[in-house]
Amino acid sequence: MPGTTNSTHDVDVLIVGGGIAGLSLASQLAGKCRVALVEAEPSLAYHTSARSAQQLIPSYGPEPVQDLTRRTLAVLADAVDDAGRRLAWPSRFLLVGTAAQVEAEAHGGMRRLTPDEARTLAPNLRAGAFEAAALDTESVRTDALALLADHEARARAGGVTIHPGSPVHTAQRVGEGWLVGAGAEGFHATNVVNAAGAWADDLAILFGVERLGLQPYRRTAALVSLAQPLDPDSPMVCAADDSWYFRPDEAGALVSPSESEPSRAEDAVPRPGDVERTIELIRRVADLPVTGIIRAWTGLRTSPQDGLPIMGYDPEAPGFFWLAGQGGYGFQTSSALAEDAAGQLLAGQQAVRTGEHPVSETARALDPHRLSVRR
Ligand SMILES: Cc1cc2nc3c(=O)[nH]c(=O)nc-3n(C[C@H](O)[C@H](O)[C@H](O)COP(=O)(O)OP(=O)(O)OC[C@H]3O[C@@H](n4cnc5c(N)ncnc54)[C@H](O)[C@@H]3O)c2cc1C
């Protein structure tokens, strides 16, 4: 209950947010310093991190994102959880559309295919329904819930204390650090990490830190059942004009209207008709024998104005570290972002500021200082 504090824990790093950003950082820092993680909801990964398409696509996004994705894929290539299950496996990504659309969207060394070649990989695509295609052969699929559980287990094993049901409600500067109230817990933290997803700007305001102009955008997805299953090895197929995608799933197919509609930070839900309209659009290009909608959901992909994630110490608020704005790239950039964020946090703000802890070109591109909203 806000205002009633059980005890105050002294930590080096307090992570706010129990999604992929917060949990991957917690597992990276585990055993290296005193860390606590607080999550507002009663369970971890309730919001966007439980609602993704679980695809890691190296050709997707601007260059810093592609760099982070390549590094994350290298980490996940051989990763297995405690039960020996693989956390990521190959899953190709195919763009289809007009020649101009595909040319505009096919980045990062995607291989151009003729429509016939594309139909060999995804036989349910209709002949004559698209002009051009491009293939990313390095794309990977992850089991998001298994990956999140693995990060949680590693974090706990390394001494990180995890507090679900603990929304941050108060924060004040005390000496070199922060005094933070979260649920019934109190923390004295040298560093606070803002991994609050769609609420990252709200959290900054609670700390008296200027917001960075983060905007949540709705995106819906659904699992649908099919009269005939898709080949499980067939690629994820995405319209190059970003109007839909589908991919095989154990239950049938995952479909999405690929919308990016501004929203306030909230527990978003699908709108009536969104999934049905998507199925109609997909059927113009592919035979998808949908027999029913199993489950539909909406999550918020949150980005700043320039569309790049934000990672680094706030330039004006000592000990306030941003790990937010991952947009549609939160899983595919997670391991590399966590590694870079942990490096900076362990080195300390002074070492980062003076250059004693060198940061890569990619990390410099993500620095919160770049955002002009506060200037
Ligand atoms: C339909 C859809 C498909 C997607 N597909 C992909 C994909 O294929 N690949 C990919 O890489 N990405 C994908 N994404 C994006 C990815 O899911 C996000 O980038 C990622 O989940 C963001 O993680 P996060 O930890 O920043 O946010 P979240 O998972 O939202 O976690 C933030 C947490 O902070 C907590 N919090 C907020 N305020 C407070 C507070 N005051 N106190 C305590 N806790 C607080 C919230 O409760 C929340 O649990 C997709 C997203 C959607 C919606």
Short mmCIF file of C-alpha atoms and ligand atoms in Angstrom, two decimals:
data_model
loop_
_atom_site.label_atom_id
_atom_site.label_comp_id
_atom_site.label_asym_id
_atom_site.label_seq_id
_atom_site.Cartn_x
_atom_site.Cartn_y
_atom_site.Cartn_z
CA MET A 1 0.00 0.00 0.00
CA PRO A 2 1.49 3.39 -0.99
CA GLY A 3 3.10 5.13 1.94
CA THR A 4 3.38 2.03 4.17
CA THR A 5 6.92 0.66 3.90
CA ASN A 6 7.90 -2.77 5.31
CA SER A 7 11.66 -2.24 5.22
CA THR A 8 14.30 -0.37 3.21
CA HIS A 9 16.66 -2.42 1.06
CA ASP A 10 20.07 -1.00 0.10
CA VAL A 11 20.89 -1.82 -3.52
CA ASP A 12 23.34 -0.70 -6.18
CA VAL A 13 20.73 -1.01 -8.93
CA LEU A 14 16.95 -0.87 -8.67
CA ILE A 15 15.30 -1.98 -11.93
CA VAL A 16 11.74 -0.74 -12.47
CA GLY A 17 9.80 -3.00 -14.86
CA GLY A 18 9.55 -6.78 -15.13
CA GLY A 19 9.33 -7.13 -18.93
CA ILE A 20 12.08 -8.35 -21.28
CA ALA A 21 14.09 -5.14 -20.77
CA GLY A 22 14.15 -5.32 -16.97
CA LEU A 23 14.52 -9.10 -16.70
CA SER A 24 17.32 -9.41 -19.27
CA LEU A 25 19.26 -6.68 -17.45
CA ALA A 26 18.60 -8.36 -14.08
CA SER A 27 20.03 -11.66 -15.34
CA GLN A 28 23.02 -9.84 -16.82
CA LEU A 29 23.78 -8.04 -13.53
CA ALA A 30 23.09 -11.09 -11.32
CA GLY A 31 25.97 -11.90 -8.99
CA LYS A 32 27.88 -8.75 -9.97
CA CYS A 33 26.26 -6.19 -7.63
CA ARG A 34 23.24 -5.80 -5.33
CA VAL A 35 20.15 -5.67 -7.54
CA ALA A 36 16.38 -5.52 -6.94
CA LEU A 37 13.63 -5.50 -9.57
CA VAL A 38 10.15 -4.13 -8.95
CA GLU A 39 7.12 -4.79 -11.14
CA ALA A 40 3.77 -3.03 -10.73
CA GLU A 41 1.64 -5.99 -11.82
CA PRO A 42 1.12 -9.07 -9.63
CA SER A 43 2.97 -11.16 -12.24
CA LEU A 44 6.07 -10.47 -14.33
CA ALA A 45 5.85 -9.76 -18.08
CA TYR A 46 2.13 -9.00 -18.01
CA HIS A 47 2.26 -6.17 -20.57
CA THR A 48 3.98 -5.92 -23.98
CA SER A 49 6.57 -8.63 -23.32
CA ALA A 50 3.83 -11.28 -23.10
CA ARG A 51 2.22 -10.07 -26.33
CA SER A 52 4.90 -10.16 -29.03
CA ALA A 53 5.27 -12.15 -32.26
CA GLN A 54 8.51 -13.66 -30.86
CA GLN A 55 10.46 -13.07 -34.07
CA LEU A 56 14.05 -11.78 -34.20
CA ILE A 57 14.77 -10.35 -37.65
CA PRO A 58 18.30 -9.08 -38.32
CA SER A 59 17.27 -7.05 -41.40
CA TYR A 60 14.52 -5.21 -39.48
CA GLY A 61 15.08 -1.68 -38.18
CA PRO A 62 17.74 1.04 -38.52
CA GLU A 63 21.48 0.21 -38.36
CA PRO A 64 21.94 0.48 -34.54
CA VAL A 65 18.98 -1.91 -34.10
CA GLN A 66 20.43 -4.31 -36.68
CA ASP A 67 23.75 -4.27 -34.81
CA LEU A 68 22.02 -5.02 -31.48
CA THR A 69 19.97 -7.77 -33.16
CA ARG A 70 23.04 -9.48 -34.66
CA ARG A 71 24.68 -9.50 -31.21
CA THR A 72 21.51 -10.77 -29.52
CA LEU A 73 21.20 -13.59 -32.08
CA ALA A 74 24.82 -14.59 -31.40
CA VAL A 75 24.02 -14.85 -27.66
CA LEU A 76 20.81 -16.80 -28.25
CA ALA A 77 22.21 -19.11 -30.98
CA ASP A 78 23.13 -21.89 -28.54
CA ALA A 79 21.05 -20.80 -25.55
CA VAL A 80 19.06 -23.49 -23.73
CA ASP A 81 17.05 -23.24 -20.53
CA ASP A 82 17.46 -25.42 -17.41
CA ALA A 83 15.34 -28.14 -19.01
CA GLY A 84 17.62 -28.19 -22.07
CA ARG A 85 15.05 -26.55 -24.40
CA ARG A 86 16.39 -24.24 -27.10
CA LEU A 87 15.42 -20.60 -26.55
CA ALA A 88 15.74 -19.64 -30.24
CA TRP A 89 15.69 -21.51 -33.56
CA PRO A 90 15.85 -20.59 -37.28
CA SER A 91 12.64 -19.13 -38.74
CA ARG A 92 12.93 -17.33 -42.08
CA PHE A 93 11.26 -13.99 -42.84
CA LEU A 94 9.72 -13.20 -46.23
CA LEU A 95 8.58 -9.77 -47.47
CA VAL A 96 6.09 -9.64 -50.33
CA GLY A 97 4.53 -6.73 -52.25
CA THR A 98 5.01 -4.57 -55.29
CA ALA A 99 8.55 -4.27 -56.65
CA ALA A 100 8.80 -0.69 -55.32
CA GLN A 101 7.55 -1.62 -51.84
CA VAL A 102 9.91 -4.57 -51.51
CA GLU A 103 12.85 -2.50 -52.77
CA ALA A 104 12.08 0.20 -50.19
CA GLU A 105 11.75 -2.23 -47.27
CA ALA A 106 14.30 -4.98 -47.97
CA HIS A 107 17.27 -4.00 -45.80
CA GLY A 108 20.35 -5.64 -44.36
CA GLY A 109 21.32 -8.05 -47.10
CA MET A 110 17.90 -9.62 -47.68
CA ARG A 111 17.94 -11.91 -50.71
CA ARG A 112 15.62 -10.89 -53.59
CA LEU A 113 13.33 -13.72 -54.77
CA THR A 114 11.03 -14.08 -57.75
CA PRO A 115 7.36 -14.71 -56.89
CA ASP A 116 7.80 -18.36 -57.96
CA GLU A 117 10.79 -18.80 -55.65
CA ALA A 118 8.79 -17.21 -52.82
CA ARG A 119 5.90 -19.61 -53.47
CA THR A 120 8.25 -22.58 -53.19
CA LEU A 121 8.98 -21.47 -49.61
CA ALA A 122 5.42 -20.45 -48.75
CA PRO A 123 3.17 -22.52 -51.05
CA ASN A 124 -0.05 -20.93 -49.77
CA LEU A 125 0.92 -17.59 -51.42
CA ARG A 126 -1.25 -16.98 -54.50
CA ALA A 127 0.29 -16.78 -57.96
CA GLY A 128 -0.07 -13.25 -59.38
CA ALA A 129 -0.98 -11.70 -56.01
CA PHE A 130 2.43 -10.03 -55.50
CA GLU A 131 5.21 -8.79 -57.78
CA ALA A 132 8.33 -9.18 -55.69
CA ALA A 133 9.74 -10.81 -52.58
CA ALA A 134 12.80 -10.66 -50.35
CA LEU A 135 14.02 -13.23 -47.84
CA ASP A 136 15.92 -12.91 -44.55
CA THR A 137 17.50 -16.32 -43.97
CA GLU A 138 19.09 -15.32 -40.63
CA SER A 139 15.78 -14.62 -38.89
CA VAL A 140 15.07 -16.51 -35.69
CA ARG A 141 12.06 -17.29 -33.55
CA THR A 142 12.16 -17.32 -29.78
CA ASP A 143 9.89 -18.72 -27.08
CA ALA A 144 9.29 -15.42 -25.30
CA LEU A 145 7.86 -16.89 -22.10
CA ALA A 146 10.70 -19.43 -21.83
CA LEU A 147 13.27 -16.70 -22.45
CA LEU A 148 11.69 -14.45 -19.79
CA ALA A 149 11.53 -17.37 -17.32
CA ASP A 150 15.18 -18.17 -18.03
CA HIS A 151 16.21 -14.56 -17.30
CA GLU A 152 14.16 -14.61 -14.10
CA ALA A 153 15.76 -17.89 -12.96
CA ARG A 154 19.29 -16.61 -13.69
CA ALA A 155 18.56 -13.34 -11.90
CA ARG A 156 17.21 -15.07 -8.78
CA ALA A 157 20.10 -17.58 -8.79
CA GLY A 158 22.50 -14.62 -8.81
CA GLY A 159 20.85 -12.98 -5.78
CA VAL A 160 18.55 -10.46 -7.49
CA THR A 161 15.42 -9.89 -5.39
CA ILE A 162 12.26 -9.65 -7.50
CA HIS A 163 9.15 -7.90 -6.22
CA PRO A 164 5.97 -8.29 -8.32
CA GLY A 165 2.90 -6.33 -7.22
CA SER A 166 5.16 -3.40 -6.29
CA PRO A 167 4.37 -0.26 -8.30
CA VAL A 168 6.79 2.59 -7.69
CA HIS A 169 4.76 5.32 -5.98
CA THR A 170 7.33 7.67 -4.44
CA ALA A 171 10.90 8.70 -5.27
CA GLN A 172 13.26 11.30 -3.90
CA ARG A 173 16.95 12.07 -4.16
CA VAL A 174 18.92 11.26 -1.02
CA GLY A 175 22.63 12.07 -1.14
CA GLU A 176 24.13 10.31 -4.14
CA GLY A 177 21.19 7.98 -4.63
CA TRP A 178 17.44 7.56 -4.63
CA LEU A 179 14.94 6.65 -1.93
CA VAL A 180 12.15 4.75 -3.66
CA GLY A 181 8.82 3.42 -2.40
CA ALA A 182 7.38 0.51 -4.42
CA GLY A 183 4.29 -1.29 -3.13
CA ALA A 184 5.02 -2.03 0.52
CA GLU A 185 8.81 -2.04 -0.05
CA GLY A 186 11.38 0.71 0.30
CA PHE A 187 14.72 0.91 -1.52
CA HIS A 188 17.82 3.04 -1.20
CA ALA A 189 19.43 2.73 -4.62
CA THR A 190 22.58 4.21 -6.14
CA ASN A 191 21.12 3.70 -9.63
CA VAL A 192 17.54 3.39 -10.78
CA VAL A 193 16.87 1.80 -14.17
CA ASN A 194 13.77 2.94 -16.00
CA ALA A 195 12.58 -0.21 -17.82
CA ALA A 196 8.91 0.72 -17.46
CA GLY A 197 7.91 0.21 -21.13
CA ALA A 198 4.88 2.33 -22.09
CA TRP A 199 5.06 4.03 -18.66
CA ALA A 200 8.73 5.08 -18.93
CA ASP A 201 7.94 8.81 -19.31
CA ASP A 202 5.44 8.63 -16.40
CA LEU A 203 8.11 7.01 -14.24
CA ALA A 204 10.61 9.73 -15.14
CA ILE A 205 8.12 12.40 -14.05
CA LEU A 206 7.65 10.58 -10.71
CA PHE A 207 11.43 10.89 -10.20
CA GLY A 208 11.38 14.58 -11.14
CA VAL A 209 13.24 13.73 -14.35
CA GLU A 210 12.17 15.32 -17.63
CA ARG A 211 10.34 12.96 -19.95
CA LEU A 212 11.82 12.02 -23.34
CA GLY A 213 8.68 12.11 -25.48
CA LEU A 214 8.02 8.37 -25.59
CA GLN A 215 4.91 7.38 -27.51
CA PRO A 216 3.16 4.01 -27.11
CA TYR A 217 1.67 2.56 -30.31
CA ARG A 218 -0.96 -0.19 -30.42
CA ARG A 219 -0.26 -3.46 -32.20
CA THR A 220 -2.69 -6.38 -32.32
CA ALA A 221 -2.04 -10.05 -33.02
CA ALA A 222 -4.12 -13.22 -32.94
CA LEU A 223 -3.75 -16.97 -33.02
CA VAL A 224 -6.12 -18.53 -35.53
CA SER A 225 -6.98 -22.17 -36.17
CA LEU A 226 -6.68 -23.53 -39.73
CA ALA A 227 -8.46 -26.27 -41.66
CA GLN A 228 -5.05 -27.42 -42.98
CA PRO A 229 -1.86 -26.70 -41.01
CA LEU A 230 0.91 -24.60 -42.55
CA ASP A 231 4.28 -26.24 -43.01
CA PRO A 232 6.00 -25.42 -39.68
CA ASP A 233 9.19 -24.61 -41.63
CA SER A 234 7.49 -22.08 -43.89
CA PRO A 235 8.61 -18.48 -43.28
CA MET A 236 6.89 -15.62 -41.53
CA VAL A 237 5.31 -13.66 -44.42
CA CYS A 238 4.96 -9.90 -44.12
CA ALA A 239 3.33 -7.39 -46.49
CA ALA A 240 6.00 -4.92 -47.56
CA ASP A 241 3.47 -2.08 -47.06
CA ASP A 242 3.17 -3.16 -43.39
CA SER A 243 -0.55 -3.97 -43.62
CA TRP A 244 -0.39 -7.55 -42.23
CA TYR A 245 1.82 -10.51 -41.43
CA PHE A 246 1.29 -14.18 -40.69
CA ARG A 247 3.44 -17.11 -39.68
CA PRO A 248 2.92 -20.75 -38.78
CA ASP A 249 2.29 -21.49 -35.12
CA GLU A 250 1.74 -24.71 -33.19
CA ALA A 251 -1.97 -23.79 -32.90
CA GLY A 252 -2.43 -22.82 -36.58
CA ALA A 253 -1.19 -19.37 -37.57
CA LEU A 254 -0.31 -16.08 -35.92
CA VAL A 255 -1.73 -13.07 -37.80
CA SER A 256 -1.37 -9.34 -37.23
CA PRO A 257 -2.72 -6.18 -38.88
CA SER A 258 0.69 -4.55 -38.18
CA GLU A 259 -1.01 -1.37 -37.00
CA SER A 260 0.97 1.41 -35.30
CA GLU A 261 -1.69 3.57 -33.76
CA PRO A 262 -0.77 6.07 -31.02
CA SER A 263 -2.21 5.20 -27.61
CA ARG A 264 -1.93 6.29 -24.02
CA ALA A 265 -0.09 3.92 -21.67
CA GLU A 266 -2.76 1.36 -20.76
CA ASP A 267 -3.67 -2.33 -20.73
CA ALA A 268 -4.63 -2.31 -24.43
CA VAL A 269 -7.23 -4.70 -25.89
CA PRO A 270 -8.14 -5.53 -29.52
CA ARG A 271 -10.95 -3.63 -31.23
CA PRO A 272 -13.90 -5.56 -32.67
CA GLY A 273 -13.32 -6.51 -36.30
CA ASP A 274 -9.54 -5.86 -36.38
CA VAL A 275 -8.58 -9.52 -36.69
CA GLU A 276 -11.38 -10.38 -39.14
CA ARG A 277 -10.29 -7.50 -41.42
CA THR A 278 -6.69 -8.71 -41.27
CA ILE A 279 -7.70 -12.22 -42.29
CA GLU A 280 -9.57 -10.75 -45.28
CA LEU A 281 -6.49 -8.74 -46.34
CA ILE A 282 -4.20 -11.77 -46.03
CA ARG A 283 -6.63 -13.87 -48.09
CA ARG A 284 -6.10 -11.55 -51.07
CA VAL A 285 -2.50 -12.77 -51.19
CA ALA A 286 -2.49 -16.19 -49.50
CA ASP A 287 -4.78 -19.16 -48.99
CA LEU A 288 -5.25 -19.16 -45.23
CA PRO A 289 -8.10 -21.55 -44.39
CA VAL A 290 -9.04 -19.93 -41.06
CA THR A 291 -11.63 -21.85 -39.04
CA GLY A 292 -11.68 -19.62 -35.96
CA ILE A 293 -9.91 -17.07 -33.77
CA ILE A 294 -8.35 -18.82 -30.78
CA ARG A 295 -7.08 -15.74 -28.97
CA ALA A 296 -6.42 -12.09 -29.87
CA TRP A 297 -4.43 -9.49 -27.96
CA THR A 298 -3.00 -5.99 -28.25
CA GLY A 299 0.27 -4.69 -26.88
CA LEU A 300 1.98 -1.30 -26.87
CA ARG A 301 5.22 -0.78 -28.78
CA THR A 302 6.79 2.35 -27.33
CA SER A 303 9.30 4.57 -29.15
CA PRO A 304 10.78 8.07 -28.97
CA GLN A 305 10.54 10.44 -31.94
CA ASP A 306 13.58 9.02 -33.75
CA GLY A 307 12.47 5.38 -33.39
CA LEU A 308 15.67 4.19 -31.69
CA PRO A 309 15.79 2.55 -28.25
CA ILE A 310 17.03 4.69 -25.35
CA MET A 311 19.87 3.27 -23.26
CA GLY A 312 22.08 5.24 -20.90
CA TYR A 313 22.32 7.59 -17.93
CA ASP A 314 20.06 10.61 -17.99
CA PRO A 315 22.34 13.61 -18.67
CA GLU A 316 20.69 15.75 -15.99
CA ALA A 317 19.55 13.31 -13.28
CA PRO A 318 22.49 11.46 -11.67
CA GLY A 319 21.88 7.74 -11.14
CA PHE A 320 18.78 7.65 -13.38
CA PHE A 321 19.34 5.19 -16.22
CA TRP A 322 17.02 4.76 -19.23
CA LEU A 323 16.35 1.35 -20.81
CA ALA A 324 13.21 2.11 -22.78
CA GLY A 325 11.76 2.91 -26.20
CA GLN A 326 12.48 -0.52 -27.76
CA GLY A 327 9.40 -0.23 -30.00
CA GLY A 328 8.99 -3.40 -32.07
CA TYR A 329 12.55 -4.54 -31.34
CA GLY A 330 12.44 -5.35 -27.61
CA PHE A 331 13.22 -9.06 -27.93
CA GLN A 332 15.56 -8.91 -30.87
CA THR A 333 17.78 -6.31 -29.18
CA SER A 334 17.43 -7.59 -25.59
CA SER A 335 20.67 -9.48 -24.92
CA ALA A 336 22.92 -6.84 -26.48
CA LEU A 337 21.08 -3.96 -24.77
CA ALA A 338 21.28 -5.75 -21.41
CA GLU A 339 25.02 -6.37 -21.89
CA ASP A 340 25.72 -2.71 -22.77
CA ALA A 341 23.47 -1.37 -20.00
CA ALA A 342 25.10 -3.66 -17.42
CA GLY A 343 28.55 -2.54 -18.59
CA GLN A 344 27.67 1.12 -18.05
CA LEU A 345 25.97 0.52 -14.69
CA LEU A 346 28.89 -1.53 -13.34
CA ALA A 347 31.42 1.05 -14.55
CA GLY A 348 29.43 3.92 -13.00
CA GLN A 349 28.16 7.20 -14.39
CA GLN A 350 31.44 9.06 -13.84
CA ALA A 351 33.45 6.49 -15.83
CA VAL A 352 30.94 6.68 -18.69
CA ARG A 353 30.93 10.49 -18.67
CA THR A 354 34.73 10.84 -18.69
CA GLY A 355 35.22 8.12 -21.31
CA GLU A 356 37.14 5.88 -18.88
CA HIS A 357 34.43 3.30 -19.75
CA PRO A 358 34.38 3.44 -23.57
CA VAL A 359 31.03 2.98 -25.27
CA SER A 360 30.47 1.66 -28.79
CA GLU A 361 29.12 3.74 -31.67
CA THR A 362 25.80 1.90 -31.32
CA ALA A 363 25.59 2.69 -27.60
CA ARG A 364 26.35 6.36 -28.36
CA ALA A 365 23.45 6.40 -30.85
CA LEU A 366 21.08 5.26 -28.08
CA ASP A 367 22.17 7.81 -25.46
CA PRO A 368 19.17 9.73 -24.04
CA HIS A 369 21.09 12.97 -24.51
CA ARG A 370 20.24 12.88 -28.25
CA LEU A 371 16.54 13.50 -27.71
CA SER A 372 15.57 17.07 -28.32
CA VAL A 373 12.18 16.98 -26.59
CA ARG A 374 13.62 18.56 -23.45
CA ARG A 375 15.73 21.20 -25.17
C1 LIG B 1 1.88 -7.50 -31.28
C2 LIG B 1 3.34 -7.24 -30.96
C3 LIG B 1 4.31 -7.97 -31.64
C4 LIG B 1 5.65 -7.78 -31.33
N1 LIG B 1 6.57 -8.58 -31.95
C5 LIG B 1 7.88 -8.46 -31.65
C6 LIG B 1 8.82 -9.32 -32.25
O1 LIG B 1 8.47 -10.21 -33.03
N2 LIG B 1 10.14 -9.15 -31.91
C7 LIG B 1 10.55 -8.19 -31.04
O2 LIG B 1 11.75 -8.05 -30.79
N3 LIG B 1 9.66 -7.36 -30.44
C8 LIG B 1 8.34 -7.47 -30.72
N4 LIG B 1 7.43 -6.65 -30.13
C9 LIG B 1 7.92 -5.60 -29.23
C10 LIG B 1 8.32 -6.15 -27.87
O3 LIG B 1 7.28 -6.98 -27.38
C11 LIG B 1 8.59 -4.96 -26.93
O4 LIG B 1 9.62 -4.16 -27.49
C12 LIG B 1 9.05 -5.42 -25.56
O5 LIG B 1 8.19 -6.39 -25.01
C13 LIG B 1 9.13 -4.23 -24.59
O6 LIG B 1 9.58 -4.73 -23.35
P1 LIG B 1 9.68 -3.82 -22.08
O7 LIG B 1 10.28 -4.66 -21.01
O8 LIG B 1 10.33 -2.53 -22.43
O9 LIG B 1 8.15 -3.42 -21.75
P2 LIG B 1 7.01 -4.23 -20.92
O10 LIG B 1 7.00 -5.67 -21.27
O11 LIG B 1 5.73 -3.49 -21.12
O12 LIG B 1 7.51 -4.10 -19.42
C14 LIG B 1 7.46 -2.88 -18.73
C15 LIG B 1 6.97 -3.20 -17.33
O13 LIG B 1 7.12 -2.06 -16.48
C16 LIG B 1 6.10 -2.12 -15.52
N5 LIG B 1 5.93 -0.80 -14.89
C17 LIG B 1 5.49 0.34 -15.47
N6 LIG B 1 5.44 1.34 -14.57
C18 LIG B 1 5.86 0.81 -13.39
C19 LIG B 1 6.02 1.34 -12.08
N7 LIG B 1 5.73 2.63 -11.77
N8 LIG B 1 6.46 0.52 -11.09
C20 LIG B 1 6.77 -0.79 -11.36
N9 LIG B 1 6.63 -1.33 -12.59
C21 LIG B 1 6.19 -0.54 -13.60
C22 LIG B 1 4.88 -2.55 -16.33
O14 LIG B 1 3.86 -3.09 -15.51
C23 LIG B 1 5.48 -3.56 -17.29
O15 LIG B 1 5.34 -4.90 -16.85
C24 LIG B 1 6.07 -6.82 -30.37
C25 LIG B 1 5.09 -6.09 -29.69
C26 LIG B 1 3.73 -6.31 -29.97
C27 LIG B 1 2.70 -5.54 -29.20
#
